[in-house]
Amino acid sequence: MALDFTAIDFETANGFRGSPCSVGLSKVRNGVVVEEASWIMRPPENHDHFEYHNTRIHGIRAEDVAGAPRFGELFPEIGAFIGGDILAAHNAAFDLGVIRSGLEVSGLPGPAYEYVCTVMLARRCYSLVSNSLPYAAEEAGVPLVNHHDAAEDARACAGILVDIAQRNNANSIAELYLSLGLAIPKQQAFQPGDSLSKQTLAALAVGGGRDAQAAGRAGAGQLGRAWSNWPEEGTNPEPNPAAEPGHPLFGQTVVFTGELAIARPEAKQRAAELGARPESRVTGRTTVLVVGDGFVAGDLRNGRLTGKAKRVLELHSRGQQIEVLSEGEFLQMVGGR
């Protein structure tokens, strides 16, 4: 067996996973990148508006993709490049969700994919205060220069997986997962008419496109009013015992700090639904800290931190395994805006 796979990274036009506007892929054979591909594209119809926040991150605008094929038209080429490979992605739940939702709203079938998540693997094999792509890539010896360029992000993801396999003396993905006591997850094939994913149902329920953005704002306002008599933290819901054990938040103890774009009680509820245990302060049990206020991973180095985040760095220096996430990374994990 050889270390063969394809790494993939999507950028999206808006907060719905099914709005891809670019993709990067790196094909690895025997631990070496042998071929790369990237495309820009128009997202599926009715889900193709570009939100300011997304454009600010990746720099792609509606006019940049105006003459490009839509995702559904392009997917045969993307799928042909992937072939029968295992897919690797940094936060695979997001990128596999892009494929599923993008094809669902395009009315197209989707193939089955085995996949690996380099966020999950980095947590197990590295000791980083943030497992965001730039930090994990640096640890793997493949520094990321232009983060959020899909081709560069896919290449960095490939480098992380190769490095982790080498550190575990694994010659294939199967050997790596066997050495870690894990099973390789799989996204099942689907056909038009099958049950839709949760993210797609939510987008279709509000009509997609700009209506989804407006509904999101309205929903946030309603939630804020509903919780107006509660303390800022709200309650700490119990973890969902039926949650998927392979999700990156499953089994984690999560604390939130800073001003979030969503109400903190809603953030706690979303985390609990995926098997996490929300708490209100950083303790010896904390494993994940989600930081609002527009925080990005680079802020760990420049000192722009809340009191809770400083406490996390202190505990991390003493050996406690705590991961810091931006709100954007958290929302990617929970499938929200």
mmCIF file of C-alpha atoms in Angstrom:
data_model
loop_
_atom_site.group_PDB
_atom_site.id
_atom_site.type_symbol
_atom_site.label_atom_id
_atom_site.label_comp_id
_atom_site.label_asym_id
_atom_site.label_seq_id
_atom_site.Cartn_x
_atom_site.Cartn_y
_atom_site.Cartn_z
ATOM 1 C CA MET A 1 0.000 0.000 0.000
ATOM 2 C CA ALA A 2 1.127 3.576 -0.680
ATOM 3 C CA LEU A 3 0.282 6.960 0.775
ATOM 4 C CA ASP A 4 -2.163 7.980 -1.966
ATOM 5 C CA PHE A 5 -4.987 10.533 -1.657
ATOM 6 C CA THR A 6 -6.333 13.839 -3.003
ATOM 7 C CA ALA A 7 -6.417 16.947 -0.806
ATOM 8 C CA ILE A 8 -9.239 19.416 -1.465
ATOM 9 C CA ASP A 9 -10.168 22.927 -0.357
ATOM 10 C CA PHE A 10 -13.220 25.027 -1.243
ATOM 11 C CA GLU A 11 -13.929 28.731 -0.830
ATOM 12 C CA THR A 12 -17.573 29.800 -0.725
ATOM 13 C CA ALA A 13 -19.423 32.923 -1.836
ATOM 14 C CA ASN A 14 -21.622 33.194 1.251
ATOM 15 C CA GLY A 15 -22.529 31.474 4.513
ATOM 16 C CA PHE A 16 -24.232 28.508 2.829
ATOM 17 C CA ARG A 17 -21.928 25.549 2.238
ATOM 18 C CA GLY A 18 -23.485 24.930 -1.157
ATOM 19 C CA SER A 19 -22.090 28.180 -2.631
ATOM 20 C CA PRO A 20 -18.586 27.182 -3.824
ATOM 21 C CA CYS A 21 -16.758 29.803 -5.873
ATOM 22 C CA SER A 22 -13.310 28.172 -6.050
ATOM 23 C CA VAL A 23 -11.678 24.822 -5.420
ATOM 24 C CA GLY A 24 -8.094 23.592 -5.176
ATOM 25 C CA LEU A 25 -6.942 19.969 -5.384
ATOM 26 C CA SER A 26 -3.577 18.269 -4.809
ATOM 27 C CA LYS A 27 -3.148 14.641 -5.860
ATOM 28 C CA VAL A 28 -0.617 12.686 -3.786
ATOM 29 C CA ARG A 29 1.057 9.443 -4.828
ATOM 30 C CA ASN A 30 3.388 7.629 -2.451
ATOM 31 C CA GLY A 31 3.576 10.710 -0.223
ATOM 32 C CA VAL A 32 4.445 13.179 -3.009
ATOM 33 C CA VAL A 33 2.233 15.761 -4.720
ATOM 34 C CA VAL A 34 2.214 14.710 -8.381
ATOM 35 C CA GLU A 35 -0.602 16.809 -9.851
ATOM 36 C CA GLU A 36 -2.625 19.880 -8.925
ATOM 37 C CA ALA A 37 -5.753 21.546 -10.254
ATOM 38 C CA SER A 38 -7.866 24.563 -9.371
ATOM 39 C CA TRP A 39 -10.959 26.271 -10.727
ATOM 40 C CA ILE A 40 -13.085 29.305 -10.036
ATOM 41 C CA MET A 41 -16.813 28.846 -10.590
ATOM 42 C CA ARG A 42 -20.209 30.404 -10.213
ATOM 43 C CA PRO A 43 -22.086 28.935 -7.253
ATOM 44 C CA PRO A 44 -25.380 27.136 -7.950
ATOM 45 C CA GLU A 45 -28.265 29.299 -9.125
ATOM 46 C CA ASN A 46 -30.172 31.109 -6.339
ATOM 47 C CA HIS A 47 -27.200 30.623 -3.995
ATOM 48 C CA ASP A 48 -24.694 32.741 -5.904
ATOM 49 C CA HIS A 49 -24.668 36.065 -4.067
ATOM 50 C CA PHE A 50 -21.297 37.120 -2.631
ATOM 51 C CA GLU A 51 -21.276 38.283 0.967
ATOM 52 C CA TYR A 52 -18.811 40.932 2.047
ATOM 53 C CA HIS A 53 -17.318 38.784 4.794
ATOM 54 C CA ASN A 54 -16.498 35.918 2.420
ATOM 55 C CA THR A 55 -15.014 38.196 -0.237
ATOM 56 C CA ARG A 56 -12.904 39.932 2.401
ATOM 57 C CA ILE A 57 -11.399 36.552 3.312
ATOM 58 C CA HIS A 58 -10.646 35.073 -0.116
ATOM 59 C CA GLY A 59 -10.809 38.109 -2.418
ATOM 60 C CA ILE A 60 -13.159 36.540 -4.988
ATOM 61 C CA ARG A 61 -16.000 38.747 -6.232
ATOM 62 C CA ALA A 62 -19.101 38.043 -8.316
ATOM 63 C CA GLU A 63 -17.542 39.742 -11.348
ATOM 64 C CA ASP A 64 -14.494 37.452 -11.103
ATOM 65 C CA VAL A 65 -16.627 34.365 -11.769
ATOM 66 C CA ALA A 66 -19.226 35.929 -14.082
ATOM 67 C CA GLY A 67 -18.040 33.972 -17.133
ATOM 68 C CA ALA A 68 -17.194 30.747 -15.301
ATOM 69 C CA PRO A 69 -19.298 27.564 -15.345
ATOM 70 C CA ARG A 70 -21.538 26.847 -12.388
ATOM 71 C CA PHE A 71 -20.452 24.289 -9.796
ATOM 72 C CA GLY A 72 -22.826 21.653 -11.145
ATOM 73 C CA GLU A 73 -21.430 22.053 -14.661
ATOM 74 C CA LEU A 74 -17.850 21.847 -13.406
ATOM 75 C CA PHE A 75 -18.219 18.984 -10.965
ATOM 76 C CA PRO A 76 -17.660 16.238 -13.573
ATOM 77 C CA GLU A 77 -14.116 17.615 -14.042
ATOM 78 C CA ILE A 78 -13.584 17.900 -10.285
ATOM 79 C CA GLY A 79 -14.884 14.375 -9.757
ATOM 80 C CA ALA A 80 -12.705 13.023 -12.575
ATOM 81 C CA PHE A 81 -9.613 14.552 -10.955
ATOM 82 C CA ILE A 82 -10.488 12.966 -7.590
ATOM 83 C CA GLY A 83 -11.317 9.601 -9.132
ATOM 84 C CA GLY A 84 -11.522 6.891 -6.498
ATOM 85 C CA ASP A 85 -9.116 8.596 -4.079
ATOM 86 C CA ILE A 86 -9.640 9.149 -0.387
ATOM 87 C CA LEU A 87 -10.255 12.881 0.103
ATOM 88 C CA ALA A 88 -8.272 14.886 2.653
ATOM 89 C CA ALA A 89 -9.437 18.288 3.889
ATOM 90 C CA HIS A 90 -8.661 20.599 6.778
ATOM 91 C CA ASN A 91 -12.051 20.547 8.546
ATOM 92 C CA ALA A 92 -13.422 17.879 6.237
ATOM 93 C CA ALA A 93 -16.999 18.306 7.468
ATOM 94 C CA PHE A 94 -17.036 21.676 5.697
ATOM 95 C CA ASP A 95 -15.484 20.650 2.372
ATOM 96 C CA LEU A 96 -17.456 17.406 2.084
ATOM 97 C CA GLY A 97 -20.535 19.453 3.010
ATOM 98 C CA VAL A 98 -19.765 21.839 0.134
ATOM 99 C CA ILE A 99 -19.812 18.925 -2.309
ATOM 100 C CA ARG A 100 -23.032 17.526 -0.896
ATOM 101 C CA SER A 101 -24.979 20.782 -0.598
ATOM 102 C CA GLY A 102 -23.653 22.152 -3.886
ATOM 103 C CA LEU A 103 -24.803 19.051 -5.745
ATOM 104 C CA GLU A 104 -28.114 18.862 -3.863
ATOM 105 C CA VAL A 105 -29.187 22.386 -4.807
ATOM 106 C CA SER A 106 -27.970 21.702 -8.362
ATOM 107 C CA GLY A 107 -30.277 18.666 -8.543
ATOM 108 C CA LEU A 108 -27.357 16.317 -9.201
ATOM 109 C CA PRO A 109 -26.288 12.973 -7.709
ATOM 110 C CA GLY A 110 -23.181 12.722 -5.546
ATOM 111 C CA PRO A 111 -20.615 9.911 -5.333
ATOM 112 C CA ALA A 112 -19.493 8.243 -2.127
ATOM 113 C CA TYR A 113 -16.170 9.425 -0.707
ATOM 114 C CA GLU A 114 -13.940 8.095 2.019
ATOM 115 C CA TYR A 115 -12.262 11.076 3.645
ATOM 116 C CA VAL A 116 -9.862 12.166 6.359
ATOM 117 C CA CYS A 117 -9.833 15.391 8.359
ATOM 118 C CA THR A 118 -6.419 16.922 9.022
ATOM 119 C CA VAL A 119 -7.863 19.072 11.844
ATOM 120 C CA MET A 120 -8.748 15.883 13.723
ATOM 121 C CA LEU A 121 -5.375 14.317 12.941
ATOM 122 C CA ALA A 122 -3.475 17.467 13.958
ATOM 123 C CA ARG A 123 -5.247 17.409 17.326
ATOM 124 C CA ARG A 124 -4.059 13.861 17.906
ATOM 125 C CA CYS A 125 -0.533 14.188 16.571
ATOM 126 C CA TYR A 126 0.562 17.799 17.193
ATOM 127 C CA SER A 127 0.521 19.944 20.319
ATOM 128 C CA LEU A 128 -0.620 23.326 19.023
ATOM 129 C CA VAL A 129 -2.582 26.104 20.654
ATOM 130 C CA SER A 130 -4.454 26.434 17.343
ATOM 131 C CA ASN A 131 -4.933 23.708 14.739
ATOM 132 C CA SER A 132 -5.996 26.218 12.097
ATOM 133 C CA LEU A 133 -4.416 25.565 8.723
ATOM 134 C CA PRO A 134 -1.514 28.077 8.992
ATOM 135 C CA TYR A 135 -0.403 26.706 12.381
ATOM 136 C CA ALA A 136 -0.702 23.052 11.373
ATOM 137 C CA ALA A 137 1.060 23.712 8.052
ATOM 138 C CA GLU A 138 3.940 25.421 9.838
ATOM 139 C CA GLU A 139 4.265 22.471 12.219
ATOM 140 C CA ALA A 140 4.304 20.114 9.223
ATOM 141 C CA GLY A 141 7.090 22.091 7.567
ATOM 142 C CA VAL A 142 4.913 23.445 4.755
ATOM 143 C CA PRO A 143 4.358 27.113 5.707
ATOM 144 C CA LEU A 144 1.277 28.664 4.126
ATOM 145 C CA VAL A 145 1.952 31.986 2.384
ATOM 146 C CA ASN A 146 -1.412 32.815 0.821
ATOM 147 C CA HIS A 147 -4.075 31.387 3.140
ATOM 148 C CA HIS A 148 -7.558 31.115 1.563
ATOM 149 C CA ASP A 149 -6.176 30.598 -1.908
ATOM 150 C CA ALA A 150 -7.848 27.232 -2.532
ATOM 151 C CA ALA A 151 -4.895 25.717 -4.408
ATOM 152 C CA GLU A 152 -2.398 26.715 -1.692
ATOM 153 C CA ASP A 153 -4.697 25.525 1.087
ATOM 154 C CA ALA A 154 -5.131 22.123 -0.589
ATOM 155 C CA ARG A 155 -1.358 21.810 -1.005
ATOM 156 C CA ALA A 156 -0.825 22.672 2.672
ATOM 157 C CA CYS A 157 -3.454 20.113 3.716
ATOM 158 C CA ALA A 158 -1.621 17.464 1.667
ATOM 159 C CA GLY A 159 1.659 18.374 3.375
ATOM 160 C CA ILE A 160 0.093 18.067 6.829
ATOM 161 C CA LEU A 161 -1.287 14.608 6.101
ATOM 162 C CA VAL A 162 2.034 13.398 4.660
ATOM 163 C CA ASP A 163 3.886 14.718 7.723
ATOM 164 C CA ILE A 164 1.470 13.076 10.165
ATOM 165 C CA ALA A 165 1.755 9.760 8.325
ATOM 166 C CA GLN A 166 5.546 9.954 8.458
ATOM 167 C CA ARG A 167 5.528 10.741 12.186
ATOM 168 C CA ASN A 168 3.408 7.625 12.728
ATOM 169 C CA ASN A 169 5.536 5.447 10.403
ATOM 170 C CA ALA A 170 2.453 4.817 8.264
ATOM 171 C CA ASN A 171 2.820 3.974 4.590
ATOM 172 C CA SER A 172 -0.847 4.499 3.741
ATOM 173 C CA ILE A 173 -3.998 6.163 5.046
ATOM 174 C CA ALA A 174 -5.250 2.747 6.173
ATOM 175 C CA GLU A 175 -2.066 2.141 8.187
ATOM 176 C CA LEU A 176 -2.259 5.610 9.725
ATOM 177 C CA TYR A 177 -5.845 5.185 10.859
ATOM 178 C CA LEU A 178 -5.133 1.682 12.144
ATOM 179 C CA SER A 179 -2.186 2.981 14.201
ATOM 180 C CA LEU A 180 -4.426 5.689 15.717
ATOM 181 C CA GLY A 181 -7.296 3.279 16.427
ATOM 182 C CA LEU A 182 -9.625 5.143 14.079
ATOM 183 C CA ALA A 183 -11.967 4.139 11.259
ATOM 184 C CA ILE A 184 -11.829 6.061 7.977
ATOM 185 C CA PRO A 185 -15.149 7.962 7.684
ATOM 186 C CA LYS A 186 -17.252 7.905 4.534
ATOM 187 C CA GLN A 187 -19.770 10.244 2.957
ATOM 188 C CA GLN A 188 -22.410 8.080 1.297
ATOM 189 C CA ALA A 189 -23.538 8.455 -2.293
ATOM 190 C CA PHE A 190 -26.870 10.169 -2.858
ATOM 191 C CA GLN A 191 -29.365 10.770 -5.642
ATOM 192 C CA PRO A 192 -31.813 13.602 -6.376
ATOM 193 C CA GLY A 193 -34.904 12.841 -4.309
ATOM 194 C CA ASP A 194 -32.949 11.407 -1.364
ATOM 195 C CA SER A 195 -33.185 13.106 2.026
ATOM 196 C CA LEU A 196 -31.415 16.445 1.901
ATOM 197 C CA SER A 197 -28.622 17.456 4.279
ATOM 198 C CA LYS A 198 -29.465 19.720 7.205
ATOM 199 C CA GLN A 199 -27.565 22.670 5.697
ATOM 200 C CA THR A 200 -29.398 22.387 2.370
ATOM 201 C CA LEU A 201 -32.794 22.101 4.046
ATOM 202 C CA ALA A 202 -32.078 25.249 6.063
ATOM 203 C CA ALA A 203 -31.067 27.190 2.945
ATOM 204 C CA LEU A 204 -34.073 26.034 0.918
ATOM 205 C CA ALA A 205 -36.443 26.794 3.776
ATOM 206 C CA VAL A 206 -35.729 30.487 3.412
ATOM 207 C CA GLY A 207 -35.497 30.487 -0.364
ATOM 208 C CA GLY A 208 -31.697 30.592 -0.626
ATOM 209 C CA GLY A 209 -29.705 33.534 -1.948
ATOM 210 C CA ARG A 210 -30.277 36.938 -0.404
ATOM 211 C CA ASP A 211 -33.391 35.697 1.379
ATOM 212 C CA ALA A 212 -31.164 33.382 3.424
ATOM 213 C CA GLN A 213 -28.988 36.294 4.468
ATOM 214 C CA ALA A 214 -32.017 38.355 5.517
ATOM 215 C CA ALA A 215 -33.540 35.403 7.357
ATOM 216 C CA GLY A 216 -30.279 34.864 9.187
ATOM 217 C CA ARG A 217 -30.282 38.440 10.412
ATOM 218 C CA ALA A 218 -33.943 38.224 11.420
ATOM 219 C CA GLY A 219 -33.389 34.930 13.192
ATOM 220 C CA ALA A 220 -30.475 36.358 15.121
ATOM 221 C CA GLY A 221 -32.647 39.278 16.221
ATOM 222 C CA GLN A 222 -35.436 36.979 17.357
ATOM 223 C CA LEU A 223 -32.985 34.828 19.261
ATOM 224 C CA GLY A 224 -31.531 37.872 20.972
ATOM 225 C CA ARG A 225 -34.997 38.936 22.122
ATOM 226 C CA ALA A 226 -35.862 35.428 23.283
ATOM 227 C CA TRP A 227 -32.771 35.347 25.498
ATOM 228 C CA SER A 228 -32.949 38.992 26.565
ATOM 229 C CA ASN A 229 -33.795 38.088 30.185
ATOM 230 C CA TRP A 230 -30.946 35.571 30.529
ATOM 231 C CA PRO A 231 -27.362 36.251 31.523
ATOM 232 C CA GLU A 232 -25.009 36.687 28.584
ATOM 233 C CA GLU A 233 -23.703 33.129 28.934
ATOM 234 C CA GLY A 234 -27.136 31.512 29.129
ATOM 235 C CA THR A 235 -27.366 27.896 30.256
ATOM 236 C CA ASN A 236 -24.926 25.103 29.456
ATOM 237 C CA PRO A 237 -26.882 22.388 27.600
ATOM 238 C CA GLU A 238 -25.917 18.728 27.935
ATOM 239 C CA PRO A 239 -24.051 17.087 25.030
ATOM 240 C CA ASN A 240 -26.190 15.219 22.534
ATOM 241 C CA PRO A 241 -25.529 11.509 23.224
ATOM 242 C CA ALA A 242 -26.576 10.598 19.677
ATOM 243 C CA ALA A 243 -24.082 12.953 18.008
ATOM 244 C CA GLU A 244 -21.596 11.648 15.431
ATOM 245 C CA PRO A 245 -18.400 10.572 17.280
ATOM 246 C CA GLY A 246 -16.248 11.523 14.289
ATOM 247 C CA HIS A 247 -17.196 15.209 14.412
ATOM 248 C CA PRO A 248 -14.331 17.513 15.509
ATOM 249 C CA LEU A 249 -16.424 18.945 18.370
ATOM 250 C CA PHE A 250 -17.625 15.590 19.728
ATOM 251 C CA GLY A 251 -16.393 14.989 23.270
ATOM 252 C CA GLN A 252 -14.807 18.452 23.551
ATOM 253 C CA THR A 253 -15.385 20.866 26.418
ATOM 254 C CA VAL A 254 -16.009 24.230 24.761
ATOM 255 C CA VAL A 255 -15.848 27.759 26.191
ATOM 256 C CA PHE A 256 -16.767 30.944 24.294
ATOM 257 C CA THR A 257 -15.199 34.369 24.727
ATOM 258 C CA GLY A 258 -15.496 37.760 23.064
ATOM 259 C CA GLU A 259 -18.372 39.194 21.050
ATOM 260 C CA LEU A 260 -19.839 36.572 18.734
ATOM 261 C CA ALA A 261 -21.914 37.261 15.620
ATOM 262 C CA ILE A 262 -24.511 34.837 17.008
ATOM 263 C CA ALA A 263 -25.932 34.836 20.519
ATOM 264 C CA ARG A 264 -23.737 32.860 22.885
ATOM 265 C CA PRO A 265 -26.594 30.596 24.055
ATOM 266 C CA GLU A 266 -27.196 29.642 20.420
ATOM 267 C CA ALA A 267 -23.496 28.906 19.950
ATOM 268 C CA LYS A 268 -23.588 26.671 23.022
ATOM 269 C CA GLN A 269 -26.659 24.856 21.753
ATOM 270 C CA ARG A 270 -25.075 24.226 18.352
ATOM 271 C CA ALA A 271 -21.946 22.833 20.013
ATOM 272 C CA ALA A 272 -23.979 20.593 22.339
ATOM 273 C CA GLU A 273 -25.987 19.192 19.418
ATOM 274 C CA LEU A 274 -22.698 17.934 17.969
ATOM 275 C CA GLY A 275 -21.630 16.229 21.194
ATOM 276 C CA ALA A 276 -19.625 18.999 22.875
ATOM 277 C CA ARG A 277 -20.002 20.089 26.499
ATOM 278 C CA PRO A 278 -20.305 23.900 26.716
ATOM 279 C CA GLU A 279 -19.003 25.609 29.851
ATOM 280 C CA SER A 280 -18.783 29.235 30.923
ATOM 281 C CA ARG A 281 -15.187 29.574 32.070
ATOM 282 C CA VAL A 282 -11.777 28.150 31.276
ATOM 283 C CA THR A 283 -10.820 25.323 33.644
ATOM 284 C CA GLY A 284 -8.711 22.200 33.649
ATOM 285 C CA ARG A 285 -11.509 20.506 31.675
ATOM 286 C CA THR A 286 -11.453 22.983 28.784
ATOM 287 C CA THR A 287 -10.298 21.568 25.439
ATOM 288 C CA VAL A 288 -11.590 24.204 22.969
ATOM 289 C CA LEU A 289 -11.897 27.997 23.261
ATOM 290 C CA VAL A 290 -13.924 29.834 20.585
ATOM 291 C CA VAL A 291 -12.917 33.497 20.288
ATOM 292 C CA GLY A 292 -15.159 36.179 18.772
ATOM 293 C CA ASP A 293 -14.341 39.852 18.128
ATOM 294 C CA GLY A 294 -13.096 39.097 14.611
ATOM 295 C CA PHE A 295 -10.257 36.973 16.001
ATOM 296 C CA VAL A 296 -8.070 35.027 13.573
ATOM 297 C CA ALA A 297 -5.334 32.517 14.358
ATOM 298 C CA GLY A 298 -2.595 35.115 13.815
ATOM 299 C CA ASP A 299 -3.869 37.065 16.828
ATOM 300 C CA LEU A 300 -2.308 34.415 19.069
ATOM 301 C CA ARG A 301 1.059 35.820 18.046
ATOM 302 C CA ASN A 302 0.330 39.543 18.064
ATOM 303 C CA GLY A 303 -1.201 39.663 21.533
ATOM 304 C CA ARG A 304 -4.813 40.637 20.652
ATOM 305 C CA LEU A 305 -6.430 38.286 23.161
ATOM 306 C CA THR A 306 -9.218 38.238 25.717
ATOM 307 C CA GLY A 307 -8.666 37.284 29.345
ATOM 308 C CA LYS A 308 -9.956 33.776 28.659
ATOM 309 C CA ALA A 309 -7.581 33.389 25.731
ATOM 310 C CA LYS A 310 -4.621 34.475 27.860
ATOM 311 C CA ARG A 311 -5.680 31.880 30.418
ATOM 312 C CA VAL A 312 -5.712 29.274 27.638
ATOM 313 C CA LEU A 313 -2.161 30.161 26.597
ATOM 314 C CA GLU A 314 -1.065 29.883 30.217
ATOM 315 C CA LEU A 315 -2.659 26.439 30.599
ATOM 316 C CA HIS A 316 -1.298 25.323 27.241
ATOM 317 C CA SER A 317 2.233 26.253 28.326
ATOM 318 C CA ARG A 318 1.717 23.959 31.324
ATOM 319 C CA GLY A 319 0.824 21.046 29.071
ATOM 320 C CA GLN A 320 -2.989 21.222 28.978
ATOM 321 C CA GLN A 321 -4.246 20.441 25.477
ATOM 322 C CA ILE A 322 -6.518 23.360 24.577
ATOM 323 C CA GLU A 323 -7.299 24.454 21.031
ATOM 324 C CA VAL A 324 -8.239 28.027 20.091
ATOM 325 C CA LEU A 325 -10.779 28.482 17.272
ATOM 326 C CA SER A 326 -11.986 31.627 15.567
ATOM 327 C CA GLU A 327 -15.733 32.046 15.340
ATOM 328 C CA GLY A 328 -15.475 31.456 11.588
ATOM 329 C CA GLU A 329 -13.798 28.095 12.138
ATOM 330 C CA PHE A 330 -16.431 27.183 14.712
ATOM 331 C CA LEU A 331 -19.274 28.091 12.339
ATOM 332 C CA GLN A 332 -17.702 25.982 9.604
ATOM 333 C CA MET A 333 -17.722 23.041 12.011
ATOM 334 C CA VAL A 334 -21.356 23.503 13.036
ATOM 335 C CA GLY A 335 -22.601 24.325 9.537
ATOM 336 C CA GLY A 336 -23.867 27.800 10.394
ATOM 337 C CA ARG A 337 -23.421 31.343 9.157
#
